[in-house]
């Protein structure tokens, strides 16, 4: 028999389940679509403030899962499209990314560098774990053009990638050695977004964009339930698909390091503003 799986856990099984033990001990799974979820499987429990779990046997028997994530990633990019007056669609996202590519031919990693985004528009799962958190956009201009939308979209994608970096750094600090990330979901089909994630985290991304690893994880569990394979690890090895490796771009590291420090400062200021907003009014003189 086989138990049901949460969708992100099924994706983790789909991309990590067939790895040998030595590879599994130094990698993580990124399920990236409407939201982002980063998961590591280890033989010993790993816990840290702002991360979820650890949970034993959640994906594979006798392994502990540690997890962190972002409440809105693809959903936030959709929202930015709406702010620009467009209904989000695959065609619109592709058009925006083509325009971003043209801009970056000229501006590189400095594109729209005066705009900054704190991406917690739907609360923070990690590391703040604050449902009441809200996003911030700094550096807006009176620009309602399509080009203005593309620049804001790019800076929002940068913010999402840097939020992922924060989760990854917390996992590493807690004891998870992570040398590579196996990514699946809608984002893994976008080579520009995958490259941004790799550079922001300074970690190679193995993009499984050619197949749906969430469905593959469900199929792996189903073959065990049907008696076609004796266990999940065997089934995962039989159904494994390799991803394409996307390395970080060293040229973008300094710019994204600066953006990461700015994002942390924006979150600190947001917390201070929330504190001031909830403080009682001073008595009249």
PDB file of N, CA and C in Angstrom, residues 87-170:
ATOM      1  N   UNK A  87      -4.345  40.846 -17.876  1.00  0.00           N
ATOM      2  CA  UNK A  87      -4.767  39.591 -17.271  1.00  0.00           C
ATOM      3  C   UNK A  87      -3.629  38.593 -17.412  1.00  0.00           C
ATOM      4  N   UNK A  88      -3.155  38.014 -16.304  1.00  0.00           N
ATOM      5  CA  UNK A  88      -2.004  37.105 -16.399  1.00  0.00           C
ATOM      6  C   UNK A  88      -2.319  35.892 -17.265  1.00  0.00           C
ATOM      7  N   UNK A  89      -1.385  35.574 -18.130  1.00  0.00           N
ATOM      8  CA  UNK A  89      -1.511  34.418 -19.012  1.00  0.00           C
ATOM      9  C   UNK A  89      -0.114  33.977 -19.393  1.00  0.00           C
ATOM     10  N   UNK A  90      -0.004  32.764 -19.902  1.00  0.00           N
ATOM     11  CA  UNK A  90       1.311  32.273 -20.336  1.00  0.00           C
ATOM     12  C   UNK A  90       1.880  33.172 -21.423  1.00  0.00           C
ATOM     13  N   UNK A  91       1.017  33.675 -22.311  1.00  0.00           N
ATOM     14  CA  UNK A  91       1.479  34.533 -23.395  1.00  0.00           C
ATOM     15  C   UNK A  91       2.020  35.857 -22.859  1.00  0.00           C
ATOM     16  N   UNK A  92       1.334  36.443 -21.873  1.00  0.00           N
ATOM     17  CA  UNK A  92       1.797  37.713 -21.316  1.00  0.00           C
ATOM     18  C   UNK A  92       3.112  37.534 -20.576  1.00  0.00           C
ATOM     19  N   UNK A  93       3.228  36.486 -19.766  1.00  0.00           N
ATOM     20  CA  UNK A  93       4.486  36.236 -19.061  1.00  0.00           C
ATOM     21  C   UNK A  93       5.629  36.059 -20.056  1.00  0.00           C
ATOM     22  N   UNK A  94       5.388  35.323 -21.123  1.00  0.00           N
ATOM     23  CA  UNK A  94       6.440  35.102 -22.123  1.00  0.00           C
ATOM     24  C   UNK A  94       6.820  36.418 -22.799  1.00  0.00           C
ATOM     25  N   UNK A  95       5.828  37.246 -23.093  1.00  0.00           N
ATOM     26  CA  UNK A  95       6.104  38.547 -23.713  1.00  0.00           C
ATOM     27  C   UNK A  95       6.942  39.426 -22.784  1.00  0.00           C
ATOM     28  N   UNK A  96       6.605  39.419 -21.499  1.00  0.00           N
ATOM     29  CA  UNK A  96       7.368  40.206 -20.526  1.00  0.00           C
ATOM     30  C   UNK A  96       8.805  39.723 -20.460  1.00  0.00           C
ATOM     31  N   UNK A  97       8.994  38.403 -20.413  1.00  0.00           N
ATOM     32  CA  UNK A  97      10.360  37.880 -20.305  1.00  0.00           C
ATOM     33  C   UNK A  97      11.173  38.187 -21.556  1.00  0.00           C
ATOM     34  N   UNK A  98      10.533  38.216 -22.713  1.00  0.00           N
ATOM     35  CA  UNK A  98      11.270  38.592 -23.935  1.00  0.00           C
ATOM     36  C   UNK A  98      11.727  40.044 -23.853  1.00  0.00           C
ATOM     37  N   UNK A  99      10.871  40.909 -23.346  1.00  0.00           N
ATOM     38  CA  UNK A  99      11.249  42.315 -23.224  1.00  0.00           C
ATOM     39  C   UNK A  99      12.340  42.484 -22.169  1.00  0.00           C
ATOM     40  N   UNK A 100      12.246  41.751 -21.062  1.00  0.00           N
ATOM     41  CA  UNK A 100      13.283  41.792 -20.033  1.00  0.00           C
ATOM     42  C   UNK A 100      14.626  41.372 -20.634  1.00  0.00           C
ATOM     43  N   UNK A 101      14.616  40.325 -21.443  1.00  0.00           N
ATOM     44  CA  UNK A 101      15.862  39.859 -22.066  1.00  0.00           C
ATOM     45  C   UNK A 101      16.482  40.960 -22.925  1.00  0.00           C
ATOM     46  N   UNK A 102      15.644  41.712 -23.635  1.00  0.00           N
ATOM     47  CA  UNK A 102      16.165  42.803 -24.457  1.00  0.00           C
ATOM     48  C   UNK A 102      16.748  43.910 -23.584  1.00  0.00           C
ATOM     49  N   UNK A 103      16.058  44.246 -22.505  1.00  0.00           N
ATOM     50  CA  UNK A 103      16.585  45.256 -21.582  1.00  0.00           C
ATOM     51  C   UNK A 103      17.915  44.816 -20.976  1.00  0.00           C
ATOM     52  N   UNK A 104      18.012  43.546 -20.627  1.00  0.00           N
ATOM     53  CA  UNK A 104      19.205  43.073 -19.952  1.00  0.00           C
ATOM     54  C   UNK A 104      20.403  42.988 -20.901  1.00  0.00           C
ATOM     55  N   UNK A 105      20.148  42.932 -22.191  1.00  0.00           N
ATOM     56  CA  UNK A 105      21.252  43.025 -23.141  1.00  0.00           C
ATOM     57  C   UNK A 105      21.997  44.344 -22.966  1.00  0.00           C
ATOM     58  N   UNK A 106      21.253  45.386 -22.572  1.00  0.00           N
ATOM     59  CA  UNK A 106      21.844  46.712 -22.393  1.00  0.00           C
ATOM     60  C   UNK A 106      22.260  46.976 -20.953  1.00  0.00           C
ATOM     61  N   UNK A 107      21.418  46.548 -19.993  1.00  0.00           N
ATOM     62  CA  UNK A 107      21.631  46.939 -18.596  1.00  0.00           C
ATOM     63  C   UNK A 107      22.163  45.805 -17.709  1.00  0.00           C
ATOM     64  N   UNK A 108      22.116  44.583 -18.168  1.00  0.00           N
ATOM     65  CA  UNK A 108      22.597  43.457 -17.370  1.00  0.00           C
ATOM     66  C   UNK A 108      21.875  43.340 -16.039  1.00  0.00           C
ATOM     67  N   UNK A 109      22.644  43.092 -14.991  1.00  0.00           N
ATOM     68  CA  UNK A 109      22.071  42.904 -13.657  1.00  0.00           C
ATOM     69  C   UNK A 109      21.641  44.213 -13.019  1.00  0.00           C
ATOM     70  N   UNK A 110      21.964  45.340 -13.638  1.00  0.00           N
ATOM     71  CA  UNK A 110      21.579  46.641 -13.089  1.00  0.00           C
ATOM     72  C   UNK A 110      20.202  47.100 -13.572  1.00  0.00           C
ATOM     73  N   UNK A 111      19.507  46.275 -14.318  1.00  0.00           N
ATOM     74  CA  UNK A 111      18.200  46.660 -14.841  1.00  0.00           C
ATOM     75  C   UNK A 111      17.254  47.083 -13.722  1.00  0.00           C
ATOM     76  N   UNK A 112      16.713  48.296 -13.834  1.00  0.00           N
ATOM     77  CA  UNK A 112      15.725  48.834 -12.885  1.00  0.00           C
ATOM     78  C   UNK A 112      16.220  48.755 -11.456  1.00  0.00           C
ATOM     79  N   UNK A 113      17.515  48.993 -11.266  1.00  0.00           N
ATOM     80  CA  UNK A 113      18.125  48.816  -9.947  1.00  0.00           C
ATOM     81  C   UNK A 113      17.652  49.771  -8.879  1.00  0.00           C
ATOM     82  N   UNK A 114      16.910  50.823  -9.250  1.00  0.00           N
ATOM     83  CA  UNK A 114      16.398  51.742  -8.245  1.00  0.00           C
ATOM     84  C   UNK A 114      15.099  51.308  -7.617  1.00  0.00           C
ATOM     85  N   UNK A 115      14.497  50.242  -8.127  1.00  0.00           N
ATOM     86  CA  UNK A 115      13.254  49.701  -7.562  1.00  0.00           C
ATOM     87  C   UNK A 115      13.576  48.480  -6.709  1.00  0.00           C
ATOM     88  N   UNK A 116      12.867  48.359  -5.597  1.00  0.00           N
ATOM     89  CA  UNK A 116      13.104  47.238  -4.680  1.00  0.00           C
ATOM     90  C   UNK A 116      11.760  46.713  -4.182  1.00  0.00           C
ATOM     91  N   UNK A 117      11.687  45.398  -4.010  1.00  0.00           N
ATOM     92  CA  UNK A 117      10.436  44.752  -3.629  1.00  0.00           C
ATOM     93  C   UNK A 117      10.683  43.839  -2.435  1.00  0.00           C
ATOM     94  N   UNK A 118       9.819  43.960  -1.440  1.00  0.00           N
ATOM     95  CA  UNK A 118       9.749  42.966  -0.370  1.00  0.00           C
ATOM     96  C   UNK A 118       8.561  42.072  -0.712  1.00  0.00           C
ATOM     97  N   UNK A 119       8.770  40.774  -1.010  1.00  0.00           N
ATOM     98  CA  UNK A 119       7.774  39.988  -1.739  1.00  0.00           C
ATOM     99  C   UNK A 119       6.689  39.301  -0.901  1.00  0.00           C
ATOM    100  N   UNK A 120       6.559  39.654   0.364  1.00  0.00           N
ATOM    101  CA  UNK A 120       5.609  38.930   1.226  1.00  0.00           C
ATOM    102  C   UNK A 120       4.200  39.511   1.121  1.00  0.00           C
ATOM    103  N   UNK A 121       3.654  39.549  -0.094  1.00  0.00           N
ATOM    104  CA  UNK A 121       2.346  40.150  -0.316  1.00  0.00           C
ATOM    105  C   UNK A 121       1.231  39.316   0.315  1.00  0.00           C
ATOM    106  N   UNK A 122       1.487  38.047   0.543  1.00  0.00           N
ATOM    107  CA  UNK A 122       0.481  37.158   1.129  1.00  0.00           C
ATOM    108  C   UNK A 122       1.012  36.527   2.422  1.00  0.00           C
ATOM    109  N   UNK A 123       1.697  37.329   3.203  1.00  0.00           N
ATOM    110  CA  UNK A 123       2.266  36.811   4.433  1.00  0.00           C
ATOM    111  C   UNK A 123       3.598  36.134   4.187  1.00  0.00           C
ATOM    112  N   UNK A 124       4.269  35.806   5.269  1.00  0.00           N
ATOM    113  CA  UNK A 124       5.577  35.153   5.198  1.00  0.00           C
ATOM    114  C   UNK A 124       5.486  33.767   5.822  1.00  0.00           C
ATOM    115  N   UNK A 125       5.790  32.741   5.047  1.00  0.00           N
ATOM    116  CA  UNK A 125       5.881  31.385   5.609  1.00  0.00           C
ATOM    117  C   UNK A 125       7.218  31.208   6.324  1.00  0.00           C
ATOM    118  N   UNK A 126       8.263  31.619   5.633  1.00  0.00           N
ATOM    119  CA  UNK A 126       9.624  31.516   6.166  1.00  0.00           C
ATOM    120  C   UNK A 126      10.361  32.767   5.699  1.00  0.00           C
ATOM    121  N   UNK A 127      11.134  33.351   6.521  1.00  0.00           N
ATOM    122  CA  UNK A 127      11.513  32.883   7.834  1.00  0.00           C
ATOM    123  C   UNK A 127      10.716  33.583   8.930  1.00  0.00           C
ATOM    124  N   UNK A 128       9.973  34.604   8.557  1.00  0.00           N
ATOM    125  CA  UNK A 128       9.220  35.344   9.561  1.00  0.00           C
ATOM    126  C   UNK A 128       8.019  34.609  10.106  1.00  0.00           C
ATOM    127  N   UNK A 129       7.453  33.700   9.294  1.00  0.00           N
ATOM    128  CA  UNK A 129       6.263  32.945   9.704  1.00  0.00           C
ATOM    129  C   UNK A 129       5.185  33.883  10.243  1.00  0.00           C
ATOM    130  N   UNK A 130       4.883  34.925   9.455  1.00  0.00           N
ATOM    131  CA  UNK A 130       3.918  35.940   9.870  1.00  0.00           C
ATOM    132  C   UNK A 130       2.828  36.061   8.817  1.00  0.00           C
ATOM    133  N   UNK A 131       1.632  35.574   9.151  1.00  0.00           N
ATOM    134  CA  UNK A 131       0.526  35.632   8.192  1.00  0.00           C
ATOM    135  C   UNK A 131       0.115  37.063   7.880  1.00  0.00           C
ATOM    136  N   UNK A 132       0.389  37.980   8.812  1.00  0.00           N
ATOM    137  CA  UNK A 132      -0.026  39.369   8.626  1.00  0.00           C
ATOM    138  C   UNK A 132       0.966  40.190   7.807  1.00  0.00           C
ATOM    139  N   UNK A 133       2.121  39.623   7.463  1.00  0.00           N
ATOM    140  CA  UNK A 133       3.126  40.371   6.694  1.00  0.00           C
ATOM    141  C   UNK A 133       2.581  40.745   5.316  1.00  0.00           C
ATOM    142  N   UNK A 134       2.971  41.901   4.844  1.00  0.00           N
ATOM    143  CA  UNK A 134       2.543  42.372   3.536  1.00  0.00           C
ATOM    144  C   UNK A 134       3.738  42.878   2.745  1.00  0.00           C
ATOM    145  N   UNK A 135       3.580  42.935   1.439  1.00  0.00           N
ATOM    146  CA  UNK A 135       4.680  43.319   0.572  1.00  0.00           C
ATOM    147  C   UNK A 135       4.884  44.816   0.506  1.00  0.00           C
ATOM    148  N   UNK A 136       6.043  45.178  -0.004  1.00  0.00           N
ATOM    149  CA  UNK A 136       6.416  46.586  -0.164  1.00  0.00           C
ATOM    150  C   UNK A 136       7.088  46.750  -1.521  1.00  0.00           C
ATOM    151  N   UNK A 137       6.739  47.835  -2.225  1.00  0.00           N
ATOM    152  CA  UNK A 137       7.443  48.210  -3.454  1.00  0.00           C
ATOM    153  C   UNK A 137       8.017  49.604  -3.240  1.00  0.00           C
ATOM    154  N   UNK A 138       9.316  49.733  -3.380  1.00  0.00           N
ATOM    155  CA  UNK A 138      10.001  51.009  -3.209  1.00  0.00           C
ATOM    156  C   UNK A 138      10.606  51.436  -4.536  1.00  0.00           C
ATOM    157  N   UNK A 139      10.538  52.731  -4.824  1.00  0.00           N
ATOM    158  CA  UNK A 139      11.165  53.240  -6.032  1.00  0.00           C
ATOM    159  C   UNK A 139      10.258  53.294  -7.235  1.00  0.00           C
ATOM    160  N   UNK A 140       8.931  53.393  -7.023  1.00  0.00           N
ATOM    161  CA  UNK A 140       8.007  53.477  -8.147  1.00  0.00           C
ATOM    162  C   UNK A 140       8.087  54.850  -8.813  1.00  0.00           C
ATOM    163  N   UNK A 141       7.901  54.863 -10.128  1.00  0.00           N
ATOM    164  CA  UNK A 141       7.853  56.104 -10.896  1.00  0.00           C
ATOM    165  C   UNK A 141       6.468  56.226 -11.539  1.00  0.00           C
ATOM    166  N   UNK A 142       6.195  57.394 -12.133  1.00  0.00           N
ATOM    167  CA  UNK A 142       4.937  57.592 -12.855  1.00  0.00           C
ATOM    168  C   UNK A 142       5.062  56.993 -14.250  1.00  0.00           C
ATOM    169  N   UNK A 143       5.147  55.661 -14.273  1.00  0.00           N
ATOM    170  CA  UNK A 143       5.357  54.945 -15.532  1.00  0.00           C
ATOM    171  C   UNK A 143       4.326  53.830 -15.627  1.00  0.00           C
ATOM    172  N   UNK A 144       3.318  54.033 -16.465  1.00  0.00           N
ATOM    173  CA  UNK A 144       2.274  53.025 -16.647  1.00  0.00           C
ATOM    174  C   UNK A 144       2.445  52.267 -17.960  1.00  0.00           C
ATOM    175  N   UNK A 145       3.631  52.362 -18.561  1.00  0.00           N
ATOM    176  CA  UNK A 145       3.875  51.718 -19.852  1.00  0.00           C
ATOM    177  C   UNK A 145       4.151  50.225 -19.678  1.00  0.00           C
ATOM    178  N   UNK A 146       4.135  49.527 -20.802  1.00  0.00           N
ATOM    179  CA  UNK A 146       4.487  48.104 -20.773  1.00  0.00           C
ATOM    180  C   UNK A 146       5.932  47.915 -20.334  1.00  0.00           C
ATOM    181  N   UNK A 147       6.818  48.803 -20.780  1.00  0.00           N
ATOM    182  CA  UNK A 147       8.215  48.704 -20.366  1.00  0.00           C
ATOM    183  C   UNK A 147       8.341  48.888 -18.856  1.00  0.00           C
ATOM    184  N   UNK A 148       7.553  49.818 -18.295  1.00  0.00           N
ATOM    185  CA  UNK A 148       7.571  50.004 -16.846  1.00  0.00           C
ATOM    186  C   UNK A 148       7.113  48.750 -16.118  1.00  0.00           C
ATOM    187  N   UNK A 149       6.085  48.092 -16.661  1.00  0.00           N
ATOM    188  CA  UNK A 149       5.623  46.818 -16.083  1.00  0.00           C
ATOM    189  C   UNK A 149       6.731  45.784 -16.122  1.00  0.00           C
ATOM    190  N   UNK A 150       7.450  45.688 -17.233  1.00  0.00           N
ATOM    191  CA  UNK A 150       8.509  44.681 -17.370  1.00  0.00           C
ATOM    192  C   UNK A 150       9.619  44.901 -16.342  1.00  0.00           C
ATOM    193  N   UNK A 151       9.966  46.162 -16.116  1.00  0.00           N
ATOM    194  CA  UNK A 151      11.023  46.455 -15.153  1.00  0.00           C
ATOM    195  C   UNK A 151      10.588  46.105 -13.734  1.00  0.00           C
ATOM    196  N   UNK A 152       9.344  46.434 -13.379  1.00  0.00           N
ATOM    197  CA  UNK A 152       8.836  46.080 -12.053  1.00  0.00           C
ATOM    198  C   UNK A 152       8.730  44.562 -11.912  1.00  0.00           C
ATOM    199  N   UNK A 153       8.305  43.885 -12.955  1.00  0.00           N
ATOM    200  CA  UNK A 153       8.208  42.421 -12.957  1.00  0.00           C
ATOM    201  C   UNK A 153       9.587  41.812 -12.692  1.00  0.00           C
ATOM    202  N   UNK A 154      10.611  42.332 -13.386  1.00  0.00           N
ATOM    203  CA  UNK A 154      11.970  41.819 -13.189  1.00  0.00           C
ATOM    204  C   UNK A 154      12.408  41.979 -11.736  1.00  0.00           C
ATOM    205  N   UNK A 155      12.190  43.170 -11.184  1.00  0.00           N
ATOM    206  CA  UNK A 155      12.625  43.407  -9.815  1.00  0.00           C
ATOM    207  C   UNK A 155      11.821  42.566  -8.819  1.00  0.00           C
ATOM    208  N   UNK A 156      10.593  42.234  -9.160  1.00  0.00           N
ATOM    209  CA  UNK A 156       9.803  41.334  -8.312  1.00  0.00           C
ATOM    210  C   UNK A 156      10.360  39.916  -8.385  1.00  0.00           C
ATOM    211  N   UNK A 157      10.730  39.477  -9.583  1.00  0.00           N
ATOM    212  CA  UNK A 157      11.349  38.156  -9.725  1.00  0.00           C
ATOM    213  C   UNK A 157      12.650  38.087  -8.938  1.00  0.00           C
ATOM    214  N   UNK A 158      13.441  39.167  -8.970  1.00  0.00           N
ATOM    215  CA  UNK A 158      14.668  39.228  -8.167  1.00  0.00           C
ATOM    216  C   UNK A 158      14.340  39.074  -6.690  1.00  0.00           C
ATOM    217  N   UNK A 159      13.299  39.765  -6.234  1.00  0.00           N
ATOM    218  CA  UNK A 159      12.920  39.696  -4.816  1.00  0.00           C
ATOM    219  C   UNK A 159      12.512  38.283  -4.419  1.00  0.00           C
ATOM    220  N   UNK A 160      11.772  37.604  -5.271  1.00  0.00           N
ATOM    221  CA  UNK A 160      11.371  36.226  -4.985  1.00  0.00           C
ATOM    222  C   UNK A 160      12.601  35.325  -4.883  1.00  0.00           C
ATOM    223  N   UNK A 161      13.537  35.503  -5.822  1.00  0.00           N
ATOM    224  CA  UNK A 161      14.766  34.700  -5.801  1.00  0.00           C
ATOM    225  C   UNK A 161      15.565  34.953  -4.532  1.00  0.00           C
ATOM    226  N   UNK A 162      15.614  36.196  -4.076  1.00  0.00           N
ATOM    227  CA  UNK A 162      16.357  36.520  -2.855  1.00  0.00           C
ATOM    228  C   UNK A 162      15.640  35.984  -1.619  1.00  0.00           C
ATOM    229  N   UNK A 163      14.313  35.932  -1.652  1.00  0.00           N
ATOM    230  CA  UNK A 163      13.593  35.291  -0.558  1.00  0.00           C
ATOM    231  C   UNK A 163      13.937  33.819  -0.451  1.00  0.00           C
ATOM    232  N   UNK A 164      14.077  33.168  -1.612  1.00  0.00           N
ATOM    233  CA  UNK A 164      14.515  31.770  -1.625  1.00  0.00           C
ATOM    234  C   UNK A 164      15.914  31.649  -1.037  1.00  0.00           C
ATOM    235  N   UNK A 165      16.790  32.600  -1.350  1.00  0.00           N
ATOM    236  CA  UNK A 165      18.139  32.586  -0.771  1.00  0.00           C
ATOM    237  C   UNK A 165      18.080  32.602   0.756  1.00  0.00           C
ATOM    238  N   UNK A 166      17.190  33.405   1.322  1.00  0.00           N
ATOM    239  CA  UNK A 166      17.073  33.468   2.775  1.00  0.00           C
ATOM    240  C   UNK A 166      16.699  32.128   3.374  1.00  0.00           C
ATOM    241  N   UNK A 167      15.751  31.428   2.753  1.00  0.00           N
ATOM    242  CA  UNK A 167      15.348  30.110   3.241  1.00  0.00           C
ATOM    243  C   UNK A 167      16.508  29.127   3.139  1.00  0.00           C
ATOM    244  N   UNK A 168      17.206  29.154   2.005  1.00  0.00           N
ATOM    245  CA  UNK A 168      18.333  28.253   1.797  1.00  0.00           C
ATOM    246  C   UNK A 168      19.430  28.501   2.822  1.00  0.00           C
ATOM    247  N   UNK A 169      19.737  29.775   3.095  1.00  0.00           N
ATOM    248  CA  UNK A 169      20.784  30.079   4.066  1.00  0.00           C
ATOM    249  C   UNK A 169      20.394  29.606   5.464  1.00  0.00           C
ATOM    250  N   UNK A 170      19.111  29.698   5.807  1.00  0.00           N
ATOM    251  CA  UNK A 170      18.658  29.212   7.110  1.00  0.00           C
ATOM    252  C   UNK A 170      18.818  27.697   7.208  1.00  0.00           C
TER     253      UNK A 170
END
